[in-house]
Coordinates of C-alpha atoms and ligand atoms in Angstrom, one line a residue:
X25 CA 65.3 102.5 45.0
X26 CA 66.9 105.6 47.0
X27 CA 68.8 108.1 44.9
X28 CA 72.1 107.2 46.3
X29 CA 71.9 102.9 45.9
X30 CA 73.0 103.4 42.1
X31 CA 74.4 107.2 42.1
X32 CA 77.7 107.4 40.6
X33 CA 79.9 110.0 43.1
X34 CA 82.4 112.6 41.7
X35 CA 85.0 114.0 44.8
X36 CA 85.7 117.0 44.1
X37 CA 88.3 119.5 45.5
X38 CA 87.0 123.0 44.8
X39 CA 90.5 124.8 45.1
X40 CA 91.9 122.5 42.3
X41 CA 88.7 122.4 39.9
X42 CA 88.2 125.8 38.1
X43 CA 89.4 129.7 39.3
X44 CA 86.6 132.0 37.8
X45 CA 88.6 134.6 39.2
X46 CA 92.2 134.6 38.8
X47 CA 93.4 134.8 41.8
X48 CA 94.9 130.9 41.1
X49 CA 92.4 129.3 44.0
X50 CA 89.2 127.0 42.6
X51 CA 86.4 128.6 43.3
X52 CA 82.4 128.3 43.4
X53 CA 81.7 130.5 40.0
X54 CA 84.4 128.5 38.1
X55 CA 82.5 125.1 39.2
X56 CA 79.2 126.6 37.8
X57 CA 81.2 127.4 34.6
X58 CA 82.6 123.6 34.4
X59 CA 79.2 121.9 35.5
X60 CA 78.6 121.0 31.8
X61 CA 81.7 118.9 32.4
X62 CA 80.1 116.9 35.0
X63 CA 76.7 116.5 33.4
X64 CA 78.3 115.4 30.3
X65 CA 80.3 112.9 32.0
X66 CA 77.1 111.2 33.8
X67 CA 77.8 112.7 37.7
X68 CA 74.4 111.3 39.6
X69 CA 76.4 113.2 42.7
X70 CA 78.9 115.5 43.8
X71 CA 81.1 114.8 47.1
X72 CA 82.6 118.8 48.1
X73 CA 85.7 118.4 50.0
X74 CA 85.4 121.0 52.9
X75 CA 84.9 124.5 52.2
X76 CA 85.0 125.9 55.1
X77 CA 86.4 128.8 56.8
X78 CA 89.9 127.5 57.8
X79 CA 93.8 127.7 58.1
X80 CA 94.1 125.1 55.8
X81 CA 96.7 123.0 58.0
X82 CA 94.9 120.3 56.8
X83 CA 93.8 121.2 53.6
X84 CA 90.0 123.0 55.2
X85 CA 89.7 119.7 57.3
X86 CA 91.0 122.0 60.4
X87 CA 87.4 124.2 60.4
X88 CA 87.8 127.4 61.9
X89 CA 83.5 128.1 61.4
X90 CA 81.4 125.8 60.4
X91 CA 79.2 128.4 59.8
X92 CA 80.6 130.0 56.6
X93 CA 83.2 129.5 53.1
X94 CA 86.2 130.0 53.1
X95 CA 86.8 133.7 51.4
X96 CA 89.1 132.0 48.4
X97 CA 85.4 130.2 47.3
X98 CA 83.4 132.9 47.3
X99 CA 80.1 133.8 49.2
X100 CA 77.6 131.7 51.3
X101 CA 75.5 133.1 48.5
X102 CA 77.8 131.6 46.0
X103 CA 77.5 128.4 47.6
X104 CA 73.6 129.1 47.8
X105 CA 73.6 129.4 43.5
X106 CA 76.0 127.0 43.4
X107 CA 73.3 124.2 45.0
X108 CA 70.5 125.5 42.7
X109 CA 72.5 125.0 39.4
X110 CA 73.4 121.3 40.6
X111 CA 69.9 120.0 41.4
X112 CA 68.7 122.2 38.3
X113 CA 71.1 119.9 36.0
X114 CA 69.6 117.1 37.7
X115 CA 72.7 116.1 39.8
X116 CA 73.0 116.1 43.7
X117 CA 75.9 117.7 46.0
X118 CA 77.0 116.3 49.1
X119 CA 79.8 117.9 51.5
X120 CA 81.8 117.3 53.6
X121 CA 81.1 117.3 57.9
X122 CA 84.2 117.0 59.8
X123 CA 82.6 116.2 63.1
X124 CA 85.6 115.1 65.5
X125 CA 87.7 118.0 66.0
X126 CA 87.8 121.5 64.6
X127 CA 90.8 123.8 63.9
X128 CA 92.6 125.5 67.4
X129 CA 91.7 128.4 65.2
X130 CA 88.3 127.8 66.2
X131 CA 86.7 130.5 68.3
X132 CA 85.7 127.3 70.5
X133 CA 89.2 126.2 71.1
X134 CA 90.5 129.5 71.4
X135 CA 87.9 130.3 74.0
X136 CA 88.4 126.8 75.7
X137 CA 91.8 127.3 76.0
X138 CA 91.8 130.8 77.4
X139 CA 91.4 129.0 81.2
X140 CA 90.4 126.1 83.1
X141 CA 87.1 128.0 84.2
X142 CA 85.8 128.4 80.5
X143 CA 82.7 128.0 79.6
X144 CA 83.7 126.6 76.5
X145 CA 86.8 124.6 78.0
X146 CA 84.3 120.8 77.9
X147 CA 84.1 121.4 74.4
X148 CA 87.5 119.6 74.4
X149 CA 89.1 116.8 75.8
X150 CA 91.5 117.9 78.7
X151 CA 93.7 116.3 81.3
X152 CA 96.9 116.7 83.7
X153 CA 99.0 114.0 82.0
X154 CA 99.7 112.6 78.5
X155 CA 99.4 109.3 79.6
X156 CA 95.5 108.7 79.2
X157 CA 93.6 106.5 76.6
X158 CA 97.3 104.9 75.7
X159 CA 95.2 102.4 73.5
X160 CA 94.7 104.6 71.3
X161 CA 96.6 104.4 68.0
X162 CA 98.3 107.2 66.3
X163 CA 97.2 107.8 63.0
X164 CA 99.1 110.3 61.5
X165 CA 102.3 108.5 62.3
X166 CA 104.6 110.6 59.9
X167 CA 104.7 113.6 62.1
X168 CA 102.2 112.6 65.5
X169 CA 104.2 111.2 68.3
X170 CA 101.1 111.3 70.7
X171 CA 97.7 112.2 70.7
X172 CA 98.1 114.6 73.1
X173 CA 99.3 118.0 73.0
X174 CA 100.2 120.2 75.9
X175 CA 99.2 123.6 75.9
X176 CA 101.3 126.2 77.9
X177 CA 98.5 128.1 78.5
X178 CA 97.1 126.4 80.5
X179 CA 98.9 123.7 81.6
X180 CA 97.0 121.0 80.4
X181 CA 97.3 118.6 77.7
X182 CA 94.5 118.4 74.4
X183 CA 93.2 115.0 73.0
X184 CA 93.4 115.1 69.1
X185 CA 93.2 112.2 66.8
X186 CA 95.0 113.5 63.9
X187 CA 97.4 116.5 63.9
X188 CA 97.9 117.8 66.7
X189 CA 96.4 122.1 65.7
X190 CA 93.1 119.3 65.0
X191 CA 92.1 119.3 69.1
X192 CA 88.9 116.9 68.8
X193 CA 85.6 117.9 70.5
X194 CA 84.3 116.2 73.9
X195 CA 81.3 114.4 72.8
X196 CA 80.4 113.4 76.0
X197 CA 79.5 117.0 76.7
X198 CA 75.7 117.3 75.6
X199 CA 76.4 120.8 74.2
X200 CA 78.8 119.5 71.5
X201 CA 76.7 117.3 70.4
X202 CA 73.9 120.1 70.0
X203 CA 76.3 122.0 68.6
X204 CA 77.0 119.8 65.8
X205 CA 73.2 119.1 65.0
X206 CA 72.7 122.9 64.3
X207 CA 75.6 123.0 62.0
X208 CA 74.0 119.6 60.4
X209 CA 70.5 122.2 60.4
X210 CA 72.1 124.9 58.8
X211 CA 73.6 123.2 56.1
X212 CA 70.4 121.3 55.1
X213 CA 68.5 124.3 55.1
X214 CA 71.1 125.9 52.7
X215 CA 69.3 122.3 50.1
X216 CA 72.8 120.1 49.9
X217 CA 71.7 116.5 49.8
X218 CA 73.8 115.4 52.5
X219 CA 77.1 114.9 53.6
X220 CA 80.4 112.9 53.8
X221 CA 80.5 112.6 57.5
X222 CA 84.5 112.6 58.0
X223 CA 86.6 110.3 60.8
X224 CA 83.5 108.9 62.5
X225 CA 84.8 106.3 64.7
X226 CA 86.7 108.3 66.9
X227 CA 84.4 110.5 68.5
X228 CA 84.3 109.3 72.5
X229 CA 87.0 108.2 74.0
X230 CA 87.0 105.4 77.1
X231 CA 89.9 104.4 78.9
X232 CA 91.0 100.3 78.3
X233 CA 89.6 100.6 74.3
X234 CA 91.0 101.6 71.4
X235 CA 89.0 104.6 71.6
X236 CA 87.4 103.6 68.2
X237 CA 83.8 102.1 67.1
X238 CA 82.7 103.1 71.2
X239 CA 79.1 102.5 71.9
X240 CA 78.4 105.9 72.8
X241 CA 79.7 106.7 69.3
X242 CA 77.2 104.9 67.5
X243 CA 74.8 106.2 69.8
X244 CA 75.5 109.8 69.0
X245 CA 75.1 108.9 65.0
X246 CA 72.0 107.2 65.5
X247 CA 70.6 110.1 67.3
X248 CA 72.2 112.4 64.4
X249 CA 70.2 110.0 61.5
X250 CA 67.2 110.1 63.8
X251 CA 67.7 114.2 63.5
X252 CA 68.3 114.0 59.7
X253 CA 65.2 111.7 59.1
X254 CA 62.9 113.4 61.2
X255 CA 63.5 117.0 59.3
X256 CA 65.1 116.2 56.4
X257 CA 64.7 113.1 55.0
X258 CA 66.1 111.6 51.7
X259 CA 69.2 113.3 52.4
X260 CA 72.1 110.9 52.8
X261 CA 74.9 110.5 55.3
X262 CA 77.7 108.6 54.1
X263 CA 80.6 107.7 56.7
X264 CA 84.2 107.7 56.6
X265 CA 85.0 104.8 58.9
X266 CA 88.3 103.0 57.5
X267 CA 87.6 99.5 59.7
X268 CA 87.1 95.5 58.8
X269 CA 83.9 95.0 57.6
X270 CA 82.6 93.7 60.5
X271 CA 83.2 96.9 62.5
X272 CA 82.1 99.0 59.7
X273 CA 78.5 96.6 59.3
X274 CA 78.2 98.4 62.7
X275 CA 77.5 101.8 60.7
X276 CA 75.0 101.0 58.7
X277 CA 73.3 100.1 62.5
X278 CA 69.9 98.4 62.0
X279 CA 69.6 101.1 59.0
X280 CA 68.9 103.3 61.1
X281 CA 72.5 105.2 61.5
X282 CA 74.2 105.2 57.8
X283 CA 72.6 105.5 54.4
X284 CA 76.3 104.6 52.8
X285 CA 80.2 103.6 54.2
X286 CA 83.5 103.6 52.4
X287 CA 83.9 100.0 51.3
X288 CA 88.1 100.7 53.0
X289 CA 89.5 97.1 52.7
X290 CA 88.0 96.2 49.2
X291 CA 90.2 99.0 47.6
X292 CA 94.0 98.2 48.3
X293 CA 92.8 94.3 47.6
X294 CA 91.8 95.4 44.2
X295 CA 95.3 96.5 43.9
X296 CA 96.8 93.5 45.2
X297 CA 94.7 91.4 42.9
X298 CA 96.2 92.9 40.3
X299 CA 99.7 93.2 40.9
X300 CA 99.8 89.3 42.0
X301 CA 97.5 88.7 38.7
X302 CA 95.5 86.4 41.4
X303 CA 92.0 87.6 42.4
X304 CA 91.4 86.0 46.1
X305 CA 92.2 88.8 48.4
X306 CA 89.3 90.6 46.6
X307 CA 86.8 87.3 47.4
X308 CA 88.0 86.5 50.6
X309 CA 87.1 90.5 51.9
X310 CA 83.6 90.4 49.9
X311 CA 82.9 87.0 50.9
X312 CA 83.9 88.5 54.6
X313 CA 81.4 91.2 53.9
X314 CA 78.6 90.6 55.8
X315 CA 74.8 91.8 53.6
X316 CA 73.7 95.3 54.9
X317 CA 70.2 96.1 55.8
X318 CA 67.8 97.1 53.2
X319 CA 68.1 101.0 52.1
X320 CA 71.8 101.2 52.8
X321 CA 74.8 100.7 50.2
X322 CA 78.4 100.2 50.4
X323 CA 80.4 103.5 48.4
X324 CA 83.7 102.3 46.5
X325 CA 86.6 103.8 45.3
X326 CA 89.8 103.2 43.9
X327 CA 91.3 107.0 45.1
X328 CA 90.7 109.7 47.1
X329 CA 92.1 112.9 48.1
X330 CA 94.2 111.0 50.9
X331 CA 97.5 108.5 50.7
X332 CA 95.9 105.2 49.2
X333 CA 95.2 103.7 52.9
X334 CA 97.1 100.5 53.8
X335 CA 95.3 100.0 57.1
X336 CA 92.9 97.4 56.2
X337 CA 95.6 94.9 55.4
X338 CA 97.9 92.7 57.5
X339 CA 101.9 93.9 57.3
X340 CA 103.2 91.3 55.2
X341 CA 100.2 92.8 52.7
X342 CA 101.4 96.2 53.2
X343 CA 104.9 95.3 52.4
X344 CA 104.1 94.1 49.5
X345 CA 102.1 97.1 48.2
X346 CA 104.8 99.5 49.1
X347 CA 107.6 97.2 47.1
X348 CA 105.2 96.9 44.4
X349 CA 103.6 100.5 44.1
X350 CA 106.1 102.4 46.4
X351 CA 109.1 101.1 45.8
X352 CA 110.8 104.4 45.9
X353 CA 110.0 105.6 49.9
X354 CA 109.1 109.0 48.8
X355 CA 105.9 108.0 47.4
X356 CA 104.9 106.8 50.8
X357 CA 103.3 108.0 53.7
X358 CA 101.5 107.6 57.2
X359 CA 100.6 103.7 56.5
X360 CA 100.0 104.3 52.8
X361 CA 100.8 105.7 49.4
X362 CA 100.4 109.3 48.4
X363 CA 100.4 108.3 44.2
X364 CA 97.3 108.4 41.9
X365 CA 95.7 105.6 39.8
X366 CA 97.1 106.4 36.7
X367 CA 100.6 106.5 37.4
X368 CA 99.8 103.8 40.2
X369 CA 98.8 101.6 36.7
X370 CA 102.0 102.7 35.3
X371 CA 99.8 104.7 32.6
X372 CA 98.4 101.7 31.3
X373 CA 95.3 102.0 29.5
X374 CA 94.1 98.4 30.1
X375 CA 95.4 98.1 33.7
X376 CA 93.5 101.5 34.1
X377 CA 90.3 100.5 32.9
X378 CA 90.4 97.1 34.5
X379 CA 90.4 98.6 37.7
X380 CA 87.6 101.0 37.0
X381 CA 85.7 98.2 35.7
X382 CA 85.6 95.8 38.4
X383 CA 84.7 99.1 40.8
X384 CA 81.8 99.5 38.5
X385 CA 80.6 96.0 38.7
X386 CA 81.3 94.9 42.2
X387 CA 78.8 95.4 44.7
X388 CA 78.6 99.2 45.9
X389 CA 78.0 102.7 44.1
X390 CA 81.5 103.9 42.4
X391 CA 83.3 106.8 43.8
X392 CA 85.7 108.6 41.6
X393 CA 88.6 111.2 42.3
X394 CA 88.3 114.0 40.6
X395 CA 91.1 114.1 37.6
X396 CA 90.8 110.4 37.6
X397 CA 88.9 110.0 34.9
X398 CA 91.3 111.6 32.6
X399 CA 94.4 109.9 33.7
X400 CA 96.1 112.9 36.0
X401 CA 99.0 112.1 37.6
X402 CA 100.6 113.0 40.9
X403 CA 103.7 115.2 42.2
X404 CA 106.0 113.6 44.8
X405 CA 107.8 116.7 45.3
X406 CA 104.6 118.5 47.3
X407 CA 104.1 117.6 50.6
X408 CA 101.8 115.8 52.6
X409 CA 98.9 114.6 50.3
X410 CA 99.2 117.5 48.3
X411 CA 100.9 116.0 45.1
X412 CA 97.4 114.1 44.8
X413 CA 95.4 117.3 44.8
X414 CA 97.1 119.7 41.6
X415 CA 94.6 121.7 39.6
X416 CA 92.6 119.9 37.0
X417 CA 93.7 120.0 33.8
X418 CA 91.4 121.4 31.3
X419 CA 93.6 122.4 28.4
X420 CA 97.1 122.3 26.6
X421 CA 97.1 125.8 27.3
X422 CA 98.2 127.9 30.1
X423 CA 97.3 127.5 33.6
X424 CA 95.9 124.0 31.8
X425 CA 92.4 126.2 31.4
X426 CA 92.5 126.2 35.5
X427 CA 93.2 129.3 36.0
X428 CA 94.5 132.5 34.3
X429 CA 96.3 133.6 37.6
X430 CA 100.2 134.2 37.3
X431 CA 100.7 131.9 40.2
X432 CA 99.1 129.4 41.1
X433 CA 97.5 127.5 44.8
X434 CA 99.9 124.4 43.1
X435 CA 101.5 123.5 40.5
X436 CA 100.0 122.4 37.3
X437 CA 101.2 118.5 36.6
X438 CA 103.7 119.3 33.9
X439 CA 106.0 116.2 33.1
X440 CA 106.5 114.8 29.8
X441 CA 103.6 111.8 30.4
X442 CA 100.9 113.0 32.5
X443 CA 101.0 116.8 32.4
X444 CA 98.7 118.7 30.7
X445 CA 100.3 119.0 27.6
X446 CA 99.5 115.1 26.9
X447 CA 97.0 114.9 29.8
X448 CA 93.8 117.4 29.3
X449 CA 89.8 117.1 29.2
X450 CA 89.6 118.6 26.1
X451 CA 91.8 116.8 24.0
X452 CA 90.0 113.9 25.5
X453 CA 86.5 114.5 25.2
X454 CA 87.2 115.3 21.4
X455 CA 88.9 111.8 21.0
X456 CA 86.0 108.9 21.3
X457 CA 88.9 106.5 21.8
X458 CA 90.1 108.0 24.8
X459 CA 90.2 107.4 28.5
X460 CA 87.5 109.6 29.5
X461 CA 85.2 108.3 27.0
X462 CA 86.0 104.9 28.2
X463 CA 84.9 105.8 31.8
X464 CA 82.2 108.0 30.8
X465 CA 80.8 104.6 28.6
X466 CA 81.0 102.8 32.2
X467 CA 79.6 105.4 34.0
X468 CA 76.3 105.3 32.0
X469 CA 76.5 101.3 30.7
X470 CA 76.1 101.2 34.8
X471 CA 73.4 103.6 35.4
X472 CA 71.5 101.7 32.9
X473 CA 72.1 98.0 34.5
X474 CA 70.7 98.7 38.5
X475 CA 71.2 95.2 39.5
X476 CA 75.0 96.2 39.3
X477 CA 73.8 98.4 42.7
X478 CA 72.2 95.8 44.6
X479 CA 72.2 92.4 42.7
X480 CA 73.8 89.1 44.5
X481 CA 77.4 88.8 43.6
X482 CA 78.2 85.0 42.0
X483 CA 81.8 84.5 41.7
X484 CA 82.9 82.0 39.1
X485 CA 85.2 79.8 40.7
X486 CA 86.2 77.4 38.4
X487 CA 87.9 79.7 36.6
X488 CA 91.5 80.2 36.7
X489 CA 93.2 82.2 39.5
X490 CA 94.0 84.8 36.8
X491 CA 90.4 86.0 36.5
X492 CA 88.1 88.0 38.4
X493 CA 84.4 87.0 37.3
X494 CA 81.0 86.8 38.5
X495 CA 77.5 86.7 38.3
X496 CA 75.2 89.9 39.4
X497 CA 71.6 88.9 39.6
X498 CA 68.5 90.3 40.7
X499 CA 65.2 91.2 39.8
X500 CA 65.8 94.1 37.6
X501 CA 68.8 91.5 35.4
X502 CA 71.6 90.1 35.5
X503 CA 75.5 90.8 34.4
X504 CA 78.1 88.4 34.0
X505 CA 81.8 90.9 34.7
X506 CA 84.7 89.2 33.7
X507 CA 88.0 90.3 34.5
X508 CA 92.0 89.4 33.1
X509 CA 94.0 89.9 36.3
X510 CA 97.2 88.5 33.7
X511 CA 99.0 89.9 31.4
X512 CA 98.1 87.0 28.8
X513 CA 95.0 86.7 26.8
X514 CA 92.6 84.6 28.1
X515 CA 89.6 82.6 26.6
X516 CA 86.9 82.4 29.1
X517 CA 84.1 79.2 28.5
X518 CA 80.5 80.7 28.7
X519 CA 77.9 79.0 29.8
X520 CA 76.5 76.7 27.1
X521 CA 73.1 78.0 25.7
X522 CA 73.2 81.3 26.7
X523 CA 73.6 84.1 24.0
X524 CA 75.1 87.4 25.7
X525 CA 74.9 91.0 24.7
X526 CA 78.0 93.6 25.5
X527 CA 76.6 96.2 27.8
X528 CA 79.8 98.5 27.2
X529 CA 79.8 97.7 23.5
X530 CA 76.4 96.7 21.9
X531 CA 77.8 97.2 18.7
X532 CA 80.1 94.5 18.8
X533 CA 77.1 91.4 18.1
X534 CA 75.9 88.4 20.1
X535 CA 78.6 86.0 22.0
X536 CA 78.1 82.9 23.2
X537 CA 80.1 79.8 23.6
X538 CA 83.7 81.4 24.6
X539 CA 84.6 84.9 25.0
X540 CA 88.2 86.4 24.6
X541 CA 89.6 88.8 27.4
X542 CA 92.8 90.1 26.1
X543 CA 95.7 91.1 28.9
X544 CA 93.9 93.1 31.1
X545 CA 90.7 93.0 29.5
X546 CA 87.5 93.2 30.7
X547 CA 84.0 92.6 29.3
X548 CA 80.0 93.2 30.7
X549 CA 77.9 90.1 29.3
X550 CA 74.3 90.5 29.4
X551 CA 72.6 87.3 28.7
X552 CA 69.8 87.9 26.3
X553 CA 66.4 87.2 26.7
X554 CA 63.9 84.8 25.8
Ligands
BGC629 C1 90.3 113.1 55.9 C2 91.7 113.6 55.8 C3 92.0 114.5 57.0 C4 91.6 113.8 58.3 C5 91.7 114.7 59.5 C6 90.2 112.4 57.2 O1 89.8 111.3 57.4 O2 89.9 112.3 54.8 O3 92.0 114.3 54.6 O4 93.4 114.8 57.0 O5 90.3 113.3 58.2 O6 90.7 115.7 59.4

């Protein structure tokens, strides 16, 4: 089986993860420090959000080089070390490629825009009127009205997907797409194992189409996986495309464009499931999921670093979400909801764990959000997505064991339930009751049980509503998951015969007959053999 089928993924924002030197900014040398963090907790893989040279409009995903760190991380060389001391541990590091647009910091864009006659002015999508590709959908709708920009200088309006300092590069122009295979190049060479290939559908535009999922777009990632394979092989590209499953099957290609995509609509539905205490959204999308060709695997998530994404779900879907989850308007944003899972759960324990469970057990390998693992919680009163992305907590102590610095890149999450007073690693890794032990006993119950990475997926249907349970079966063994969506306790009948073992708690004895799921509860069954 490839490394990646049954890694578990950490994301990881290096600016909120450890400052080695004071300066209140993440950095490479505090990462080394905390890597016995990560090992401890059973990380197969690491998922680097950009680190890029950048104005950091957009957080480092507007690059200004894509040849370089940005100076708050440290060195190349850093970076370099930084590699080394992963793989030495054992784990892997993948980071992120944002291949659409760059920064109009970019020596590129600030060369293309210089005049019409440029040599570099093809690198970007020009034209005399904003009236062009009008099928194409606005994404960042809070504060986009167009995706195109005019630029004074020289008269001419820019194409750019998201904001509108993000101009997006012409693909159709062979040299960008050179360009972007000898930043691919150089980052291999430097040993990462692959990357997070950001906003892939959206690379060509044609006029009458969406401008999404083009033909010419999966062209240009085949011939990208065709450039990774044929120098680098084993490394992984994983793509951010956030489509129905049926556009997104078009990814994985014949196998032969991505190794992994984002699972998108399973994740609000786990959500929904929940809140209506009624698991069929969650069936109807995976029995919509059509299988993916052998070698490739489905990544799944319950956060991010982004506003939880309400695309993938019709409006009368979204509504509900945003009444249920963002009911006060603040807490939403673009066509989503800028909160994180604890407080999302309303910092309950078993709703908490529930979710991580069935993300654990369902088909895919698990993605988790940095700080998510403790419980962190989010801050409505940043901007953008930022309230999402505050400085791990570490400690009860100042700075939360972040940083030292007297100010800080954000503030620490303070408040009286998930601040780092109540909510820290420490305090957690020394109490075997806690959260973080609870995920860390998933994280290697799963790396243990490989048919949870590519096993079929049995639901049990005769089951109430209430429940979320199946059946994961495949050569390597079987799992029966089984899930309380309700509030109640439920007894769940097992299938007559068959004496089952509990993969999360061994310790607790045979079952067989019935099993008890308490409000919320969850269980791994694995049926014994002989
Ligand atoms: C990233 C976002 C970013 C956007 C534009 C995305 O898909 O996940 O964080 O704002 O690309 O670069």
């Amino acid at each position: 089986m490839q490394w990646y089928i049954n890694a578990v993924f950490y994301e990881l924002y290096l600016r909120a993860f450890a400052d080695s030197n004071a300066d209140g900014h993440g950095d490479f040398a505090g990462l080394r420090q905390r890597l016995d963090y990560l090992e401890w907790l059973g990380v197969d893989c690491i998922w680097l959000l950009p680190i890029y040279p950048s104005p950091l409009r957009d957080d480092g995903y507007d690059i200004g080089s894509f040849y370089g760190i940005h100076p708050d991380y440290g060195f190349l060389e850093d970076f370099r070390m930084t590699v080394d001391e992963i793989h030495r541990r054992g784990m892997r590091i993948i980071t992120d490629l944002v291949v659409n647009h760059t920064s109009d910091q970019h020596p590129w864009f600030q060369e293309a825009r210089r005049s019409k006659d440029s040599p570099m002015r093809d690198f970007y999508v020009w034209s005399d009127t904003d009236d062009r590709y009008a099928d194409a959908r606005i994404i960042f709708v809070d504060t986009e009205t167009s995706n195109w920009t005019f630029d004074p200088v020289t008269s001419q309006y820019y194409w750019h997907r998201f904001f509108s300092h993000q101009p997006d590069l012409n693909y159709d122009n062979p040299k960008v797409r050179q360009a972007m295979l000898d930043v691919v190049r150089f980052w291999l060479d430097m040993g990462i194992d692959g990357f997070r290939v950001d906003a892939v559908p959206y690379l060509y535009e044609r006029e009458g189409t969406s401008c999404e999922n083009l033909p010419e777009t999966h062209d240009f990632l085949k011939e990208l996986r065709h450039f990774v394979d044929t120098h680098y092989p084993g490394r992984l590209l994983l793509a951010e495309a956030n489509q129905w499953p049926q556009e997104l099957l078009d990814y994985f290609g014949a196998g032969d464009e991505f190794h992994m995509c984002f699972h998108f609509p399973v994740m609000p539905r786990l959500y929904m499931a929940l809140a209506r205490q009624d698991r069929s959204s969650v069936v109807q999308i995976l029995d919509d999921t059509p299988a993916i060709p052998e070698g490739c695997q489905w990544a799944v998530f319950l956060r991010n670093h982004d506003e939880l994404t309400l695309e993938m779900v019709t409006p009368e879907d979204r509504d509900f979400m945003w009444q249920t989850y963002a009911a006060d308007t603040h807490y939403r944003l673009n066509l989503g909801i800028r909160r994180r899972l604890a407080p999302l759960m309303d910092g309950d324990r078993r709703k908490i764990e529930l979710m991580n469970s069935m993300l654990f057990t369902l088909p895919g390998a698990p993605v988790l959000y940095y700080g998510d693992e403790i419980g962190m919680g989010d801050d409505v009163t940043l901007p953008d997505r930022n309230g999402v992305r505050t400085p791990l907590q570490w400690i009860d102590g100042p700075g939360a064991g972040f940083s030292t610095a007297p100010a800080l890149y954000s503030p620490v999450i303070g408040d009286a339930v998930y601040g780092y007073h109540q909510v820290n690693v420490q305090a957690q890794q020394a109490d075997s009751t806690s959260l973080l032990h609870a995920v860390r006993r998933m994280i290697f119950a799963r790396k243990n049980l490989p048919v949870l990475a590519r096993g079929s997926l049995e639901w049990l249907h005769d089951l109430p509503l209430q429940t979320l349970c199946f059946w994961r079966r495949s050569a390597e063994g079987a799992v029966l998951a089984l899930h309380n969506l309700s509030d109640q306790p439920l007894d769940i009948p097992l299938e007559p015969g068959i004496v089952f073992s509990d993969a999360l708690y061994p310790d607790v004895g045979p079952v067989s007959g019935s099993v008890r799921l308490e409000a919320y509860g969850c269980r791994w069954l694995l049926p014994e053999a002989g």
